[in-house]
Amino acid sequence: MPAPLRSLALAAALLATPAVADDDVILVVDRTPLAIEVYFAMRADEMLALFDLPPERLASPDGTVDFEGLRLGTYDLGDEMFAKVSADVDGQPLLFEAMSLMVHPEESALPLVTPFDGLVAIGVCTVPSPEVPLGLDDLRAYAGYIAYTDTPDGPFTLTLPETGRAPLEILVRDHARGEPGAVYRTSLADGAPLALGAPEPRRDDWLLIALISVASAMGAAAIVSLRVWTRGRAGKAAVNS
């Protein structure tokens, strides 16, 4: 898709996006040509609970988070966190591997709207260590995963572990090749699968392109007509003089 049309599509998607609350659980999905990527954002303590891990897996014995320790790499923790998650695309099991996991102070939390936002948020070195030690409930966690597949555009199902939790309110942003698609809220019961249908076939925005082409043609015709009319008036004025 040409850059101007991509910008228009993203702007339209942002306008249609439900308002985001501070306590929202956000899931961004991106179907690339050879893989499916998923990015999660939520409060750090809630992320550990959602994936059935104890607070001690991310917090120090005193309850605070060691930012310097996170700089050494977090994909091992990410893999452990996703171990109880099952996923499939078009009925075929998917094996997700962690790209990275990172925490950010809530007061400087990053947006998660696009897959690129997810890549930025899970960057290990993007956040300086805070001057005051912070606990899990002071932090927002971001985790990114990737699964390679030959059928990324098929129906996609993600099932989180059953932990005895209450229904989870989640904001889903479904992308295809980095371009925005469906955006919706859903209530996910404990242990229930989150099913995302196949993305709509790309139309390359033929209607928008057609409208722009027609408008350009009409504008060009109007300019030509104006020039002909102006020259005609000038010629008549010369003859009369």
mmCIF file of C-alpha atoms in Angstrom:
data_model
loop_
_atom_site.group_PDB
_atom_site.id
_atom_site.type_symbol
_atom_site.label_atom_id
_atom_site.label_comp_id
_atom_site.label_asym_id
_atom_site.label_seq_id
_atom_site.Cartn_x
_atom_site.Cartn_y
_atom_site.Cartn_z
ATOM 1 C CA MET A 1 0.000 0.000 0.000
ATOM 2 C CA PRO A 2 1.413 3.450 -0.889
ATOM 3 C CA ALA A 3 2.602 5.501 2.097
ATOM 4 C CA PRO A 4 -0.185 8.159 1.892
ATOM 5 C CA LEU A 5 -2.872 5.458 1.834
ATOM 6 C CA ARG A 6 -1.215 3.609 4.706
ATOM 7 C CA SER A 7 -1.282 6.826 6.743
ATOM 8 C CA LEU A 8 -4.971 7.325 5.967
ATOM 9 C CA ALA A 9 -5.755 3.719 6.947
ATOM 10 C CA LEU A 10 -3.865 4.057 10.226
ATOM 11 C CA ALA A 11 -5.589 7.352 11.022
ATOM 12 C CA ALA A 12 -8.987 5.781 10.371
ATOM 13 C CA ALA A 13 -8.130 2.840 12.604
ATOM 14 C CA LEU A 14 -7.034 5.140 15.415
ATOM 15 C CA LEU A 15 -10.265 7.135 15.178
ATOM 16 C CA ALA A 16 -12.268 3.917 15.413
ATOM 17 C CA THR A 17 -10.261 2.546 18.361
ATOM 18 C CA PRO A 18 -12.109 2.318 21.695
ATOM 19 C CA ALA A 19 -10.761 4.554 24.446
ATOM 20 C CA VAL A 20 -7.886 2.918 26.324
ATOM 21 C CA ALA A 21 -7.978 2.817 30.124
ATOM 22 C CA ASP A 22 -4.883 2.647 32.322
ATOM 23 C CA ASP A 23 -5.766 -0.863 33.493
ATOM 24 C CA ASP A 24 -6.487 -2.251 30.016
ATOM 25 C CA VAL A 25 -4.958 -5.510 28.853
ATOM 26 C CA ILE A 26 -3.869 -4.919 25.252
ATOM 27 C CA LEU A 27 -3.062 -7.534 22.631
ATOM 28 C CA VAL A 28 -1.609 -6.567 19.246
ATOM 29 C CA VAL A 29 -1.431 -9.290 16.596
ATOM 30 C CA ASP A 30 0.533 -8.956 13.371
ATOM 31 C CA ARG A 31 0.417 -11.510 10.559
ATOM 32 C CA THR A 32 3.638 -11.143 8.605
ATOM 33 C CA PRO A 33 4.336 -13.105 5.393
ATOM 34 C CA LEU A 34 6.032 -15.979 7.274
ATOM 35 C CA ALA A 35 4.971 -15.636 10.906
ATOM 36 C CA ILE A 36 2.463 -14.402 13.469
ATOM 37 C CA GLU A 37 3.667 -11.932 16.087
ATOM 38 C CA VAL A 38 1.784 -11.087 19.285
ATOM 39 C CA TYR A 39 2.453 -8.287 21.769
ATOM 40 C CA PHE A 40 0.895 -7.971 25.227
ATOM 41 C CA ALA A 41 0.752 -4.933 27.505
ATOM 42 C CA MET A 42 -0.662 -4.864 31.036
ATOM 43 C CA ARG A 43 0.371 -4.152 34.614
ATOM 44 C CA ALA A 44 3.384 -6.287 35.549
ATOM 45 C CA ASP A 45 1.763 -8.118 38.464
ATOM 46 C CA GLU A 46 -1.321 -8.844 36.341
ATOM 47 C CA MET A 47 0.824 -10.246 33.520
ATOM 48 C CA LEU A 48 2.521 -12.735 35.816
ATOM 49 C CA ALA A 49 -0.819 -13.780 37.311
ATOM 50 C CA LEU A 50 -2.416 -14.127 33.868
ATOM 51 C CA PHE A 51 0.304 -16.531 32.719
ATOM 52 C CA ASP A 52 0.348 -18.370 36.060
ATOM 53 C CA LEU A 53 3.761 -17.320 37.341
ATOM 54 C CA PRO A 54 4.573 -16.159 40.903
ATOM 55 C CA PRO A 55 5.662 -12.549 41.539
ATOM 56 C CA GLU A 56 9.128 -13.804 42.499
ATOM 57 C CA ARG A 57 9.885 -14.577 38.857
ATOM 58 C CA LEU A 58 10.180 -10.860 38.143
ATOM 59 C CA ALA A 59 10.491 -9.181 41.552
ATOM 60 C CA SER A 60 13.346 -9.302 44.046
ATOM 61 C CA PRO A 61 12.827 -10.736 47.553
ATOM 62 C CA ASP A 62 12.013 -7.220 48.821
ATOM 63 C CA GLY A 63 9.187 -6.912 46.236
ATOM 64 C CA THR A 64 10.958 -4.454 43.949
ATOM 65 C CA VAL A 65 12.047 -5.033 40.357
ATOM 66 C CA ASP A 66 15.723 -5.207 39.416
ATOM 67 C CA PHE A 67 15.921 -3.189 36.198
ATOM 68 C CA GLU A 68 19.624 -3.840 35.729
ATOM 69 C CA GLY A 69 18.986 -7.572 35.847
ATOM 70 C CA LEU A 70 16.423 -7.240 33.075
ATOM 71 C CA ARG A 71 19.043 -5.728 30.786
ATOM 72 C CA LEU A 72 20.802 -9.101 30.678
ATOM 73 C CA GLY A 73 17.892 -10.563 28.689
ATOM 74 C CA THR A 74 14.357 -11.670 29.440
ATOM 75 C CA TYR A 75 13.467 -14.106 26.663
ATOM 76 C CA ASP A 76 13.986 -17.086 29.018
ATOM 77 C CA LEU A 77 11.371 -15.650 31.376
ATOM 78 C CA GLY A 78 9.180 -14.885 28.380
ATOM 79 C CA ASP A 79 9.376 -18.504 27.200
ATOM 80 C CA GLU A 80 8.554 -19.736 30.697
ATOM 81 C CA MET A 81 5.588 -17.363 30.885
ATOM 82 C CA PHE A 82 4.173 -18.620 27.575
ATOM 83 C CA ALA A 83 4.751 -22.311 28.322
ATOM 84 C CA LYS A 84 1.115 -22.866 29.365
ATOM 85 C CA VAL A 85 -0.346 -21.019 26.383
ATOM 86 C CA SER A 86 -1.635 -23.023 23.416
ATOM 87 C CA ALA A 87 -2.157 -21.586 19.941
ATOM 88 C CA ASP A 88 -3.057 -22.697 16.446
ATOM 89 C CA VAL A 89 -3.620 -21.186 13.028
ATOM 90 C CA ASP A 90 -5.951 -22.814 10.529
ATOM 91 C CA GLY A 91 -6.160 -25.767 12.904
ATOM 92 C CA GLN A 92 -2.386 -26.328 12.983
ATOM 93 C CA PRO A 93 -0.526 -25.945 16.328
ATOM 94 C CA LEU A 94 1.802 -22.965 16.652
ATOM 95 C CA LEU A 95 4.995 -22.829 18.677
ATOM 96 C CA PHE A 96 5.608 -19.301 19.944
ATOM 97 C CA GLU A 97 9.014 -18.176 21.149
ATOM 98 C CA ALA A 98 9.698 -15.076 23.195
ATOM 99 C CA MET A 99 11.368 -12.084 21.572
ATOM 100 C CA SER A 100 11.681 -10.053 24.777
ATOM 101 C CA LEU A 101 9.881 -8.863 27.899
ATOM 102 C CA MET A 102 10.277 -5.434 29.471
ATOM 103 C CA VAL A 103 8.718 -3.313 32.198
ATOM 104 C CA HIS A 104 8.160 0.444 32.160
ATOM 105 C CA PRO A 105 7.063 2.742 35.012
ATOM 106 C CA GLU A 106 3.327 3.393 34.737
ATOM 107 C CA GLU A 107 3.953 7.146 34.636
ATOM 108 C CA SER A 108 6.004 6.707 31.459
ATOM 109 C CA ALA A 109 4.186 3.758 29.922
ATOM 110 C CA LEU A 110 4.449 3.446 26.152
ATOM 111 C CA PRO A 111 1.529 3.102 23.743
ATOM 112 C CA LEU A 112 0.753 -0.257 22.143
ATOM 113 C CA VAL A 113 -1.191 0.449 18.961
ATOM 114 C CA THR A 114 0.976 -1.010 16.212
ATOM 115 C CA PRO A 115 3.446 -3.916 15.953
ATOM 116 C CA PHE A 116 6.246 -1.342 15.787
ATOM 117 C CA ASP A 117 5.072 0.017 19.167
ATOM 118 C CA GLY A 118 5.433 -3.509 20.494
ATOM 119 C CA LEU A 119 8.998 -3.828 19.214
ATOM 120 C CA VAL A 120 9.921 -0.531 20.845
ATOM 121 C CA ALA A 121 8.264 -1.427 24.153
ATOM 122 C CA ILE A 122 10.053 -4.772 24.511
ATOM 123 C CA GLY A 123 13.439 -3.256 23.720
ATOM 124 C CA VAL A 124 15.706 -4.212 26.622
ATOM 125 C CA CYS A 125 17.599 -0.918 26.780
ATOM 126 C CA THR A 126 14.787 1.588 26.252
ATOM 127 C CA VAL A 127 14.116 2.401 29.913
ATOM 128 C CA PRO A 128 16.654 3.827 32.396
ATOM 129 C CA SER A 129 16.613 2.421 35.897
ATOM 130 C CA PRO A 130 14.288 4.511 38.094
ATOM 131 C CA GLU A 131 15.849 6.423 40.964
ATOM 132 C CA VAL A 132 13.288 5.006 43.411
ATOM 133 C CA PRO A 133 12.808 1.203 43.514
ATOM 134 C CA LEU A 134 9.443 0.214 42.054
ATOM 135 C CA GLY A 135 7.196 -2.756 42.730
ATOM 136 C CA LEU A 136 5.271 -4.838 40.218
ATOM 137 C CA ASP A 137 2.086 -2.803 40.674
ATOM 138 C CA ASP A 138 4.030 0.363 39.745
ATOM 139 C CA LEU A 139 5.082 -1.054 36.387
ATOM 140 C CA ARG A 140 3.525 -1.865 33.046
ATOM 141 C CA ALA A 141 4.880 -4.988 31.359
ATOM 142 C CA TYR A 142 5.262 -5.641 27.641
ATOM 143 C CA ALA A 143 5.957 -9.048 26.097
ATOM 144 C CA GLY A 144 6.458 -10.012 22.455
ATOM 145 C CA TYR A 145 6.276 -13.452 20.841
ATOM 146 C CA ILE A 146 6.698 -14.872 17.338
ATOM 147 C CA ALA A 147 5.597 -18.141 15.711
ATOM 148 C CA TYR A 148 6.676 -19.076 12.200
ATOM 149 C CA THR A 149 3.999 -20.460 9.893
ATOM 150 C CA ASP A 150 3.208 -20.878 6.208
ATOM 151 C CA THR A 151 -0.428 -19.874 6.792
ATOM 152 C CA PRO A 152 -0.339 -16.648 8.848
ATOM 153 C CA ASP A 153 -3.639 -15.436 7.385
ATOM 154 C CA GLY A 154 -5.692 -18.381 8.589
ATOM 155 C CA PRO A 155 -8.098 -18.327 11.576
ATOM 156 C CA PHE A 156 -5.938 -17.817 14.673
ATOM 157 C CA THR A 157 -6.734 -19.109 18.173
ATOM 158 C CA LEU A 158 -4.868 -18.287 21.376
ATOM 159 C CA THR A 159 -5.720 -20.023 24.669
ATOM 160 C CA LEU A 160 -4.328 -18.640 27.931
ATOM 161 C CA PRO A 161 -3.898 -20.906 30.976
ATOM 162 C CA GLU A 162 -6.786 -21.545 33.343
ATOM 163 C CA THR A 163 -5.862 -19.950 36.683
ATOM 164 C CA GLY A 164 -9.182 -19.350 38.450
ATOM 165 C CA ARG A 165 -9.243 -15.691 37.415
ATOM 166 C CA ALA A 166 -12.286 -13.560 36.676
ATOM 167 C CA PRO A 167 -13.247 -12.834 33.050
ATOM 168 C CA LEU A 168 -10.539 -10.773 31.394
ATOM 169 C CA GLU A 169 -11.408 -7.572 29.520
ATOM 170 C CA ILE A 170 -8.995 -7.298 26.636
ATOM 171 C CA LEU A 171 -8.490 -4.805 23.815
ATOM 172 C CA VAL A 172 -7.443 -6.587 20.613
ATOM 173 C CA ARG A 173 -5.767 -4.921 17.637
ATOM 174 C CA ASP A 174 -5.411 -7.262 14.676
ATOM 175 C CA HIS A 175 -2.893 -6.309 11.974
ATOM 176 C CA ALA A 176 -1.809 -7.864 8.695
ATOM 177 C CA ARG A 177 1.717 -7.070 7.498
ATOM 178 C CA GLY A 178 1.852 -4.100 9.836
ATOM 179 C CA GLU A 179 -1.333 -2.554 8.495
ATOM 180 C CA PRO A 180 -4.270 -1.967 10.879
ATOM 181 C CA GLY A 181 -7.281 -4.251 10.778
ATOM 182 C CA ALA A 182 -10.015 -5.093 13.267
ATOM 183 C CA VAL A 183 -10.007 -3.353 16.671
ATOM 184 C CA TYR A 184 -12.403 -4.538 19.366
ATOM 185 C CA ARG A 185 -12.915 -5.290 23.030
ATOM 186 C CA THR A 186 -13.767 -8.753 24.256
ATOM 187 C CA SER A 187 -14.375 -10.462 27.584
ATOM 188 C CA LEU A 188 -12.257 -13.599 27.840
ATOM 189 C CA ALA A 189 -13.386 -16.258 30.318
ATOM 190 C CA ASP A 190 -10.803 -18.188 32.334
ATOM 191 C CA GLY A 191 -9.256 -20.845 30.097
ATOM 192 C CA ALA A 192 -11.417 -19.924 27.096
ATOM 193 C CA PRO A 193 -9.809 -19.538 23.645
ATOM 194 C CA LEU A 194 -9.468 -16.164 21.997
ATOM 195 C CA ALA A 195 -10.431 -16.725 18.357
ATOM 196 C CA LEU A 196 -9.435 -14.285 15.616
ATOM 197 C CA GLY A 197 -10.886 -14.935 12.196
ATOM 198 C CA ALA A 198 -8.894 -14.759 8.994
ATOM 199 C CA PRO A 199 -8.127 -11.134 8.040
ATOM 200 C CA GLU A 200 -10.226 -9.627 5.280
ATOM 201 C CA PRO A 201 -8.721 -9.966 1.806
ATOM 202 C CA ARG A 202 -6.661 -6.902 0.935
ATOM 203 C CA ARG A 203 -8.311 -4.677 -1.623
ATOM 204 C CA ASP A 204 -5.324 -2.331 -1.959
ATOM 205 C CA ASP A 205 -7.825 0.445 -1.249
ATOM 206 C CA TRP A 206 -9.027 0.409 -4.853
ATOM 207 C CA LEU A 207 -12.016 2.597 -4.035
ATOM 208 C CA LEU A 208 -9.900 5.283 -2.405
ATOM 209 C CA ILE A 209 -7.420 5.145 -5.256
ATOM 210 C CA ALA A 210 -10.273 5.462 -7.769
ATOM 211 C CA LEU A 211 -11.730 8.470 -5.945
ATOM 212 C CA ILE A 212 -8.351 10.187 -5.801
ATOM 213 C CA SER A 213 -7.781 9.471 -9.499
ATOM 214 C CA VAL A 214 -11.200 10.853 -10.454
ATOM 215 C CA ALA A 215 -10.662 13.944 -8.315
ATOM 216 C CA SER A 216 -7.221 14.492 -9.867
ATOM 217 C CA ALA A 217 -8.631 14.092 -13.381
ATOM 218 C CA MET A 218 -11.471 16.525 -12.648
ATOM 219 C CA GLY A 219 -9.013 18.998 -11.186
ATOM 220 C CA ALA A 220 -6.754 18.738 -14.225
ATOM 221 C CA ALA A 221 -9.721 19.176 -16.584
ATOM 222 C CA ALA A 222 -10.854 22.228 -14.644
ATOM 223 C CA ILE A 223 -7.392 23.782 -14.889
ATOM 224 C CA VAL A 224 -7.235 23.145 -18.645
ATOM 225 C CA SER A 225 -10.726 24.602 -19.129
ATOM 226 C CA LEU A 226 -9.795 27.672 -17.116
ATOM 227 C CA ARG A 227 -6.657 28.219 -19.173
ATOM 228 C CA VAL A 228 -8.604 27.862 -22.466
ATOM 229 C CA TRP A 229 -11.269 30.288 -21.218
ATOM 230 C CA THR A 230 -8.614 32.772 -20.023
ATOM 231 C CA ARG A 231 -6.742 32.645 -23.323
ATOM 232 C CA GLY A 232 -10.004 33.081 -25.218
ATOM 233 C CA ARG A 233 -10.880 36.151 -23.202
ATOM 234 C CA ALA A 234 -7.369 37.538 -23.747
ATOM 235 C CA GLY A 235 -7.638 36.951 -27.519
ATOM 236 C CA LYS A 236 -11.007 38.734 -27.729
ATOM 237 C CA ALA A 237 -9.598 41.652 -25.746
ATOM 238 C CA ALA A 238 -6.658 41.938 -28.176
ATOM 239 C CA VAL A 239 -8.961 41.937 -31.226
ATOM 240 C CA ASN A 240 -11.276 44.566 -29.731
ATOM 241 C CA SER A 241 -8.356 46.808 -28.949
#
